[in-house]
Coordinates of C-alpha atoms in Angstrom, one line a residue:
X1 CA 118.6 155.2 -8.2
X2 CA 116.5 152.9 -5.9
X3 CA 113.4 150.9 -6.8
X4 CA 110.6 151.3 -5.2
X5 CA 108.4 147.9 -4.6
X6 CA 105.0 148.2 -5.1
X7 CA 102.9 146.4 -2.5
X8 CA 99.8 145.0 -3.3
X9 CA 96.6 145.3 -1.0
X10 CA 95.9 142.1 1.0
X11 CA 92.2 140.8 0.5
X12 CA 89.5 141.4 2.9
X13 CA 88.4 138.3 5.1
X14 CA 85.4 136.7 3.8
X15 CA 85.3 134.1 6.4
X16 CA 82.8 136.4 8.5
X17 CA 80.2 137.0 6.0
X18 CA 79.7 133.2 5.3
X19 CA 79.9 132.0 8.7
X20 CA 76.7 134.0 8.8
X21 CA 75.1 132.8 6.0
X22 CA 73.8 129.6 8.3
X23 CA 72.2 131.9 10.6
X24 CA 70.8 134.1 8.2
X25 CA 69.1 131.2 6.2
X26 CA 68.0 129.7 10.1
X27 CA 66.5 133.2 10.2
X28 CA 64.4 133.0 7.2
X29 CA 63.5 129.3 7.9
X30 CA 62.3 130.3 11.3
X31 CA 60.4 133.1 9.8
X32 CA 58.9 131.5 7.1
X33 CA 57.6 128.6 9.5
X34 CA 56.3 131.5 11.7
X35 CA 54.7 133.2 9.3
X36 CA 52.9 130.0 7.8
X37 CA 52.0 128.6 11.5
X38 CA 50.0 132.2 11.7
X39 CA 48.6 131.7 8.6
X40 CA 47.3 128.2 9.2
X41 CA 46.1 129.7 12.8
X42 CA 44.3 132.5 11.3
X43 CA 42.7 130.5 8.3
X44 CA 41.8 127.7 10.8
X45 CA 40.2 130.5 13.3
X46 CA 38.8 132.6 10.5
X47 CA 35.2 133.3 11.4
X48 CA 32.3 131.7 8.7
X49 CA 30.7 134.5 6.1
X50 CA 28.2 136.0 7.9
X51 CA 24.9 133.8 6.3
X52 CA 26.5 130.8 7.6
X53 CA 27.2 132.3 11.1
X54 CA 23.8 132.8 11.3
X55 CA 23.1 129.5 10.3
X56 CA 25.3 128.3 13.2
X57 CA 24.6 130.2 15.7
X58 CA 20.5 128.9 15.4
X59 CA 21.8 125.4 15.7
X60 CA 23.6 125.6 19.0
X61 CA 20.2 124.5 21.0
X62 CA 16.8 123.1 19.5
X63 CA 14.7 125.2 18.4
X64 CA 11.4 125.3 20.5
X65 CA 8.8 122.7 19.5
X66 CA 5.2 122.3 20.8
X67 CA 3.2 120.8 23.6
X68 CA 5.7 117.6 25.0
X69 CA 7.9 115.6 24.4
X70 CA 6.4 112.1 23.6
X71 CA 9.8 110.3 23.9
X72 CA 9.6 109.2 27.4
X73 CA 6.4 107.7 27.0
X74 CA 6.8 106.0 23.6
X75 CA 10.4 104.4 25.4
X76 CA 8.5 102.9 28.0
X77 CA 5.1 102.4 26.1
X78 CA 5.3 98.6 26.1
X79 CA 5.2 97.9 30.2
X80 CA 2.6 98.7 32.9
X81 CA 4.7 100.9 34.7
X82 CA 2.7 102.8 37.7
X83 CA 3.0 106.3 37.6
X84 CA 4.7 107.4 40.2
X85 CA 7.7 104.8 39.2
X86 CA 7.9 106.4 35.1
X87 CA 10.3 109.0 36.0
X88 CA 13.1 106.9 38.2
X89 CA 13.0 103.5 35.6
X90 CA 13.4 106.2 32.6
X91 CA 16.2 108.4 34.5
X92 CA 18.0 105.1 35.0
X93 CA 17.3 103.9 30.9
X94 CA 18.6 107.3 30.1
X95 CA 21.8 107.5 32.4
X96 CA 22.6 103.6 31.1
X97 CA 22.0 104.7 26.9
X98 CA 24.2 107.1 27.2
X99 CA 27.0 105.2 28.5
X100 CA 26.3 102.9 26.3
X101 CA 26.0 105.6 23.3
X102 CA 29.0 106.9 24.4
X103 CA 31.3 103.8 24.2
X104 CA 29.6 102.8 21.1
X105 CA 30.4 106.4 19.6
X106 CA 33.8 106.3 20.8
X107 CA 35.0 102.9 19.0
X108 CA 36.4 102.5 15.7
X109 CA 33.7 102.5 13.3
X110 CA 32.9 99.3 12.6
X111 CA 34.1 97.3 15.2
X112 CA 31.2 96.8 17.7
X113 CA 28.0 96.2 16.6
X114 CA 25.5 99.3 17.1
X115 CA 24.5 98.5 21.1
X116 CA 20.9 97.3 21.7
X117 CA 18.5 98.7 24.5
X118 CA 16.9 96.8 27.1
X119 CA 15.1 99.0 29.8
X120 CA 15.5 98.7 33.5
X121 CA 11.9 97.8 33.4
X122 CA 11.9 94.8 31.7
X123 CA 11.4 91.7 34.2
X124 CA 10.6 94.2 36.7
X125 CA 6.9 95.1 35.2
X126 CA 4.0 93.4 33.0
X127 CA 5.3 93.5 29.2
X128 CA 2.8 93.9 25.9
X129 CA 5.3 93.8 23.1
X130 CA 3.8 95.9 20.1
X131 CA 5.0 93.7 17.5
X132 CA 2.4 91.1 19.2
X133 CA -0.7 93.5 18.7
X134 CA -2.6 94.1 15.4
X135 CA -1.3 96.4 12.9
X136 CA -2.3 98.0 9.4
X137 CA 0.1 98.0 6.7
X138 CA -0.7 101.4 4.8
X139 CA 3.4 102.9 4.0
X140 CA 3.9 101.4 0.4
X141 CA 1.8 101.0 -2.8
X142 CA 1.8 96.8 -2.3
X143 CA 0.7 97.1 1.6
X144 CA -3.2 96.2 1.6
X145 CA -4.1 98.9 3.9
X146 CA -7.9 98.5 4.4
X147 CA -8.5 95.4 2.8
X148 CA -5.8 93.7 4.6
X149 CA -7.9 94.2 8.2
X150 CA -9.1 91.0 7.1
X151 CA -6.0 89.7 7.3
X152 CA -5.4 90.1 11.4
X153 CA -5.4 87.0 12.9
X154 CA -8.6 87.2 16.1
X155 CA -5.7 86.5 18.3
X156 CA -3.8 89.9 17.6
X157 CA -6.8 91.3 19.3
X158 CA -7.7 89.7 21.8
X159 CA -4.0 90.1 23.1
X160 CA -5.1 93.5 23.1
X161 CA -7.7 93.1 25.0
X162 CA -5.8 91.6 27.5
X163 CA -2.9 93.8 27.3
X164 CA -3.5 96.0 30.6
X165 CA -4.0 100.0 29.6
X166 CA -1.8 99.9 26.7
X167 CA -4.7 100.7 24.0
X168 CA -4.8 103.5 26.6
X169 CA -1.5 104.3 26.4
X170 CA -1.5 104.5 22.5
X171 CA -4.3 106.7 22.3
X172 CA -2.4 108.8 25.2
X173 CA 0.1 109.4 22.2
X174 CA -2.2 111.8 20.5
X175 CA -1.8 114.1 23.6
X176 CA 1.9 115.5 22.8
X177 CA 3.2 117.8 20.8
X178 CA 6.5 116.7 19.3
X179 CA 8.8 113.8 19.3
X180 CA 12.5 113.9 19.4
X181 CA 15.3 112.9 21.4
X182 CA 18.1 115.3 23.1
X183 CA 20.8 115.6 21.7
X184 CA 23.0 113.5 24.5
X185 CA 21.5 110.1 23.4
X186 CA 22.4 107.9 20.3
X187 CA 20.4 108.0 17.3
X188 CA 20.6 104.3 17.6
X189 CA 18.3 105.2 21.0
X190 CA 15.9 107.3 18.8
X191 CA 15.8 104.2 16.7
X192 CA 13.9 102.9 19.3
X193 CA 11.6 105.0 20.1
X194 CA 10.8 105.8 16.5
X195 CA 10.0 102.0 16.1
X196 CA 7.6 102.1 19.1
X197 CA 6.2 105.0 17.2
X198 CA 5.8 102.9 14.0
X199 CA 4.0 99.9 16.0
X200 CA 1.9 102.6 17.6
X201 CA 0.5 104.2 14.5
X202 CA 0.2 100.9 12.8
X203 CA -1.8 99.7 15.9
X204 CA -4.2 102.9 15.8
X205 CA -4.5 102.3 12.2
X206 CA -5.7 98.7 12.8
X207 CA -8.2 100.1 15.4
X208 CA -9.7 103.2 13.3
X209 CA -10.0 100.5 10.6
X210 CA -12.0 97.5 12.4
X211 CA -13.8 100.8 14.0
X212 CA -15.3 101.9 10.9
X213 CA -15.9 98.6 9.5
X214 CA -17.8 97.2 12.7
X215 CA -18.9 99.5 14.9
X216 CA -18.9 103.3 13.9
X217 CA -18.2 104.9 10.6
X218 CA -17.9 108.5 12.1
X219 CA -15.6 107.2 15.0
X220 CA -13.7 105.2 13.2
X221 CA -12.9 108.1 10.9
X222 CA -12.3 110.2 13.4
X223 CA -9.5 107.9 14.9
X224 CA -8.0 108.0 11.3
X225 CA -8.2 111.6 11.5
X226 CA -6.7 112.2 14.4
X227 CA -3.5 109.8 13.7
X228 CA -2.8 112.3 10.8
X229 CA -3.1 115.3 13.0
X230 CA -0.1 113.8 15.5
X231 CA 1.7 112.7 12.2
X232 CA 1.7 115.5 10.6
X233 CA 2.7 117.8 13.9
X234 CA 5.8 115.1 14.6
X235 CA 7.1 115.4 11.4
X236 CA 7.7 118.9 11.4
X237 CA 9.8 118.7 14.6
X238 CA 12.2 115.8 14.1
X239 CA 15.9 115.5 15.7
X240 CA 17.6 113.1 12.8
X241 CA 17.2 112.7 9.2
X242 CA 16.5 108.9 9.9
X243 CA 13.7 110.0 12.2
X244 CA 12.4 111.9 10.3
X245 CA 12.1 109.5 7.0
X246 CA 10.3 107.7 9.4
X247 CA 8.1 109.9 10.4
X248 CA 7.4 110.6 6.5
X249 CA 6.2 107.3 6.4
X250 CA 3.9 107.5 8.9
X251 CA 2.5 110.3 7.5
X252 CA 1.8 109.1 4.4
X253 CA 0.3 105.8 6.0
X254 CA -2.3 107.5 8.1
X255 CA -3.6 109.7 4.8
X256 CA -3.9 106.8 2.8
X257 CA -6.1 105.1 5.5
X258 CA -8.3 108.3 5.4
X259 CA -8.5 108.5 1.4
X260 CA -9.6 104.6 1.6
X261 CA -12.3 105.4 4.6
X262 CA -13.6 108.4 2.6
X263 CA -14.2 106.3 -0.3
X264 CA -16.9 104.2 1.7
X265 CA -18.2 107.4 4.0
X266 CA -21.5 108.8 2.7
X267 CA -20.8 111.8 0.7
X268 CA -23.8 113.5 2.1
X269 CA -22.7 112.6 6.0
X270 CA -20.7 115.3 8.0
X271 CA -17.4 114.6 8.4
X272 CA -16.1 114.3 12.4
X273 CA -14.3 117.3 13.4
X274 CA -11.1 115.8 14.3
X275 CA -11.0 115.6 9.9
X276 CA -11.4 119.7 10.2
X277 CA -7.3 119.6 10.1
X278 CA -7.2 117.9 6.7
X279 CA -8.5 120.7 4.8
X280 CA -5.9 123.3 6.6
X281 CA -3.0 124.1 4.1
X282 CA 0.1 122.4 5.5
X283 CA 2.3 123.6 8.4
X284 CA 5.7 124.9 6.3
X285 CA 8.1 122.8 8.7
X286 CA 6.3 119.7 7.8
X287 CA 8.6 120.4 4.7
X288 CA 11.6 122.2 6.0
X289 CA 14.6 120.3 7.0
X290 CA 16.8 123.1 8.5
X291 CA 15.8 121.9 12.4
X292 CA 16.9 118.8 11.6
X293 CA 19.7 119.7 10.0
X294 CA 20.8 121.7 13.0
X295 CA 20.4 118.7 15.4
X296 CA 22.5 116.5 12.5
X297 CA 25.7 119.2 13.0
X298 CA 25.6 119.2 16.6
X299 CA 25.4 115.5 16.7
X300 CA 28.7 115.6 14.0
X301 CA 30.5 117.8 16.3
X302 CA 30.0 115.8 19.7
X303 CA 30.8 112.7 17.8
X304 CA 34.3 114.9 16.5
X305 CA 35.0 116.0 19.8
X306 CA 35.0 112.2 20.8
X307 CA 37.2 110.8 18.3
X308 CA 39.5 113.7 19.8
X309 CA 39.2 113.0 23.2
X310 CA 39.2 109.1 22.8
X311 CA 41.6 108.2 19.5
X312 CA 38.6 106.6 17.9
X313 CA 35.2 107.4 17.2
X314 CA 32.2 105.4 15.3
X315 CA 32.4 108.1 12.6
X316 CA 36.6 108.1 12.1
X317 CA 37.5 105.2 9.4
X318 CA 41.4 104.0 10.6
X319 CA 42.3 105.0 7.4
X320 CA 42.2 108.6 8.6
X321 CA 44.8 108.3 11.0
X322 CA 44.9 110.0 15.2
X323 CA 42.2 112.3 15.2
X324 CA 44.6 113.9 17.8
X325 CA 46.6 114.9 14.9
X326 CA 47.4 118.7 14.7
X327 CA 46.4 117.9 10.9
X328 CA 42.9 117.6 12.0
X329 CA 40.6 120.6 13.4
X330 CA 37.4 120.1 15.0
X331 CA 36.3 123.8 14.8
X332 CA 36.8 123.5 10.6
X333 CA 35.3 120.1 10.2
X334 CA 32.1 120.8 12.0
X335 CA 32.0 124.6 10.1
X336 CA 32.1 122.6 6.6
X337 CA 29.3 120.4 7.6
X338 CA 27.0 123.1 9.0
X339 CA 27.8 124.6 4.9
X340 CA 27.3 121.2 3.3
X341 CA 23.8 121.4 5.3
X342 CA 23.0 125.1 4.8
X343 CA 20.5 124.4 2.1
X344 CA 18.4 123.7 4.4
X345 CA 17.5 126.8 6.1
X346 CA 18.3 129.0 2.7
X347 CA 15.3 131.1 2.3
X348 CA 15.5 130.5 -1.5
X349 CA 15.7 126.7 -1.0
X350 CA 13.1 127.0 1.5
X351 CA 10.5 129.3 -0.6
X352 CA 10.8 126.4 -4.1
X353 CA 10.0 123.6 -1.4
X354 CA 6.8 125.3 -0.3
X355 CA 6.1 125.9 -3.7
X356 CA 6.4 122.7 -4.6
X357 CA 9.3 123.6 -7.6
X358 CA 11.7 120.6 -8.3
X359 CA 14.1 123.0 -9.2
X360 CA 14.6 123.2 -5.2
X361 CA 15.9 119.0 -5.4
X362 CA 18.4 120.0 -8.4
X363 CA 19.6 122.8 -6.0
X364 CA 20.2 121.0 -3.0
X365 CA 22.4 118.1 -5.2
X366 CA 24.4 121.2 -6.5
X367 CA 24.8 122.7 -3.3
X368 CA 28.5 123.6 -2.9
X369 CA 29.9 121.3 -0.2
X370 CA 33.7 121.1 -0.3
X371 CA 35.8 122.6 1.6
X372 CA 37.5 125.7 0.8
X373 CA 41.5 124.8 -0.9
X374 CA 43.2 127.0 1.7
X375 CA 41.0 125.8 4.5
X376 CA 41.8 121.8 3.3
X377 CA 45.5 122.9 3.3
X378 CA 45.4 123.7 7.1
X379 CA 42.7 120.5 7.7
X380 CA 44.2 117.7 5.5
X381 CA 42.6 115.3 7.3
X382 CA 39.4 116.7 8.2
X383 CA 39.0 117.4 4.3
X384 CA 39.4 114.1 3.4
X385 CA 36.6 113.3 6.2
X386 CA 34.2 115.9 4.6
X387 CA 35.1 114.4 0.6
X388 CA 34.2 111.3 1.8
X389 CA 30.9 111.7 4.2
X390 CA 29.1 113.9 2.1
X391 CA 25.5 112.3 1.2
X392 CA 23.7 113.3 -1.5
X393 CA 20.9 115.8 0.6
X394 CA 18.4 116.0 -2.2
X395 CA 16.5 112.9 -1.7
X396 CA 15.8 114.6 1.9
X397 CA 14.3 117.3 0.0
X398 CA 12.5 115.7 -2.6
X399 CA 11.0 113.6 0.8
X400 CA 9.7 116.7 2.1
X401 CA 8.3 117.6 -0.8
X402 CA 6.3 115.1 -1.5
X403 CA 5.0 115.2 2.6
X404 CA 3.9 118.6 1.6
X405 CA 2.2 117.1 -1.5
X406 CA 0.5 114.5 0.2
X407 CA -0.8 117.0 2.7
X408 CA -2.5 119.1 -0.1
X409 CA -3.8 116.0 -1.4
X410 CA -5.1 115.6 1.9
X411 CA -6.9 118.9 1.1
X412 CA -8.4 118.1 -2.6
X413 CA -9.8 115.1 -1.3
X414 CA -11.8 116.8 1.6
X415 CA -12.8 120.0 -1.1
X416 CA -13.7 117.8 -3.8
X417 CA -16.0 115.4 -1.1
X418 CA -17.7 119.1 -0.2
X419 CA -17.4 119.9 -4.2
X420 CA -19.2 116.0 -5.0
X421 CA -22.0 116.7 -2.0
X422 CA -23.6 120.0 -4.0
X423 CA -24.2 117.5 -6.5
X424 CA -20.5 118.8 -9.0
X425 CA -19.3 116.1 -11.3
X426 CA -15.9 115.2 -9.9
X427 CA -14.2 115.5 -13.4
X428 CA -15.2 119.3 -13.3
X429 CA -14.7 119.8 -9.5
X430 CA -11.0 118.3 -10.0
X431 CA -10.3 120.2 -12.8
X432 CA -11.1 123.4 -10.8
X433 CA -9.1 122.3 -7.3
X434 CA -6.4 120.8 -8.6
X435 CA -3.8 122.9 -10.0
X436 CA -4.6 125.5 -6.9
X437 CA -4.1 123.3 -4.3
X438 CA -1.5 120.9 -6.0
X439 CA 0.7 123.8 -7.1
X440 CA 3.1 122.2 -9.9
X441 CA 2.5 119.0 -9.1
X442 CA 1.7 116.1 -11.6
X443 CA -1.7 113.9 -10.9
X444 CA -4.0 112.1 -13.0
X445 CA -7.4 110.2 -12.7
X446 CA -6.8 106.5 -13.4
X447 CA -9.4 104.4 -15.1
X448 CA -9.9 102.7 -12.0
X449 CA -11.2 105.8 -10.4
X450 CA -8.4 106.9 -7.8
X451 CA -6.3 110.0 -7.4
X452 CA -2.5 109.3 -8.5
X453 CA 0.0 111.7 -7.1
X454 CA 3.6 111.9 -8.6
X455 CA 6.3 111.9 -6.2
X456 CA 9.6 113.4 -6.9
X457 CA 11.6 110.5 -4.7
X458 CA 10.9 107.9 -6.4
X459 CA 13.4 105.3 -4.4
X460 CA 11.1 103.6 -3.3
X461 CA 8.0 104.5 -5.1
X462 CA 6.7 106.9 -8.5
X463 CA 3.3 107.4 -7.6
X464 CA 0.9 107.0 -4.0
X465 CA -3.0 106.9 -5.2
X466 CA -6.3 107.7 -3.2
X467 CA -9.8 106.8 -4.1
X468 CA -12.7 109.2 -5.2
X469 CA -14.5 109.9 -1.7
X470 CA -17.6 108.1 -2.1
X471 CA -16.2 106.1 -4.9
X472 CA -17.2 102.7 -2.9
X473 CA -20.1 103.3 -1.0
X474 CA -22.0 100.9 -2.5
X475 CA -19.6 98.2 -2.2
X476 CA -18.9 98.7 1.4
X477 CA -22.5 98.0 1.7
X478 CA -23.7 95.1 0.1

């Protein structure tokens, strides 16, 4: 009988099966990194919620603004320039500041000093400097304001005097309709002009002043008057939040001159009709902030786009690396700051401001303004840019605010003079005008006999007072 051997299957090769394993896990890698480049591509092109679009979209160009543009003339204010020359010497100023502008804006930040302006006209035409001329001091509660036109020395004056048309040229101011600059120059070139505008008012202030106190009471009013009109219309059409904090000041200077000048005007006397403005509610952009806002973003995104171009730009710190970086988005960055500035065109935000509620300041510092997590994960370095620029907004607000308040006050001052005239007592005529025309805000009659007005930004100061009109009538005459 034979045996038969049993033979035992031979295994299957499994050296196929894991020389693909390597491949297969490539695959999947290559996948994986695909499907997380479109993710980052779609989340870094993912369009803004709709609100903010809108937003965005309004703040692609200014917005229209009055009359013209007093920029040109306040640059060139200073020199005797003859007409038909103003247009080539400020073409040339401009072509040269944005160069300038543009180098300055393209180094690191911090390592060149912020460029200075000299115009193509200097050495070439007469020269008044406006620092030279006399000026009022009216902005804070310490500045004397009236009392201090004692102080001008006679030879501020007659520099004036001498000083070609420039009085001229001052009161030519009052003849535009807004003041900003375009969005191509440097705010370090608004600077400039906003200082001119500073000596300017300052200068009218001085004049409307000695006016009133040596020649005529009605004119010199008048002039007063009239410097708060073209305050009050440049403030609400303002290109920077620097410019316009300037303007704010302005504003509030030129009311406080009025408020001292109505204390020594004649109850019974009319008032000249370039005063009719004060008793007008105020315009609702004196207090809004989303124009200026809008010319803040598009300054943020040409000074992005720089830092791309160039390597470097005034607002990159080295600490953030090569804005070249394909860690670093443009498009994102300049979307988060339009939504860190979005208060201020929120109707909501915008309808407590002309209402005068705080609760519109408390809002603003609350506003959400960091970046979303899955947006910071695709734009690591532009979310670190955002965490760390991100001013607190609602002292902006609480400026604007109190412009609007000082506007109204503007009003109770003319309705109670009307109120004091029929013979009212101004205790009972306040006590009536107040709260209507002051909405929320806080004011008190001091012992002394002036208005005090509560500000909500309180930086610099709590409270601005104005006199009773006709408080000091009798002084101012004997």
């Amino acid at each position: 009988m034979t045996t038969r051997r049993m033979s035992t299957p031979e295994p299957t090769p499994a050296a196929p099966r894991q020389a693909n394993w390597p491949l297969r896990m490539a695959v999947v890698l290559v996948l994986v990194v695909a499907l997380l480049l479109l993710t980052a591509w779609a989340v870094r092109r993912a369009a803004p919620d709709d609100e903010l679009a809108r937003v965005i979209a309004a703040w692609q160009a200014p917005p229209p603004a009055p009359g013209a543009n007093a920029f040109e003339h306040l640059w060139l204010i200073e020199w005797d320039l003859p007409e038909a020359q103003r247009a080539a010497v400020f073409a040339d100023d401009r072509e040269r500041t944005i160069e300038q502008a543009n180098a300055t804006a393209a180094a690191p930040a911090g390592s060149v000093p912020a460029p200075e302006y000299v115009s193509s006209a200097e050495g070439r035409f007469p020269r008044w400097a406006l620092e030279d001329q006399p000026q009022l001091q009216c902005v804070r509660a310490e500045d004397a304001c009236l009392s201090g036109l004692s102080e001008i020395e006679p030879e501020a004056w007659q520099r004036l005097e001498q000083a070609g048309g420039l009085r001229e040229r001052i009161e030519a101011v009052h003849g535009f309709g807004h003041l900003r600059a375009d969005d191509a120059l440097h705010f370090a070139s608004f600077a400039s002009a906003a200082t001119q505008r500073s000596h300017t008012t300052r200068i009218a202030l001085a004049i409307a002043a000695r006016t009133f106190r040596e020649q005529s009471p009605v004119q010199g009013l008048s002039l007063a008057c009239r410097e708060v009109a073209t305050a009050r219309r440049f403030a609400g059409h303002s290109a920077h939040l620097i410019a316009r904090m300037i303007k704010s000041s302005l504003l509030r200077a030129s009311l406080r001159l009025v408020g001292e000048l109505l204390a020594e005007y004649p109850l019974q006397a009319p008032l000249p009709t370039e005063c009719a403005l004060l008793a007008q509610p105020p315009e609702p952009e004196v207090g809004s902030m989303c124009a200026v806002a809008g010319a803040e973003n598009r300054w943020m995104r040409h000074a992005l786009l720089l830092a791309v171009e160039q390597g470097s730009a005034d607002v990159w710190s080295a600490d953030l690396g090569d804005p070249s970086s394909p860690l670093f988005d443009v498009g994102l960055s300049v979307q988060w700051h339009a939504r860190a500035l979005a208060w201020s065109c929120d109707q909501g935000v915008l309808e407590q401001v002309r209402s005068d509620d705080p609760a519109a300041i408390a809002r603003v510092s609350q506003w959400p303004a960091d970046p979303p997590v899955l947006q910071c994960i695709v734009n690591p370095v532009g979310c670190t840019l955002a965490r760390v620029a991100q001013p607190d907004y609602s002292r902006y607000v609480a400026r604007g605010m109190d412009d609007l308040a000082v506007l109204r006050m503007g009003q109770l001052l003319i309705q109670l003079r009307e109120a004091q005239a029929r013979g009212e007592d101004s205790d009972v005529a306040l006590a009536r005008l107040a709260r209507p025309i002051l909405n929320q805000r806080r004011w008190k009659l001091t012992k002394s006999g002036t208005l005090e007005l509560e500000m909500y930004e309180v930086s610099r100061q709590a409270t601005i007072a104005w006199p009773v009109p006709g408080s000091r009538v009798a002084a101012a005459n004997d």
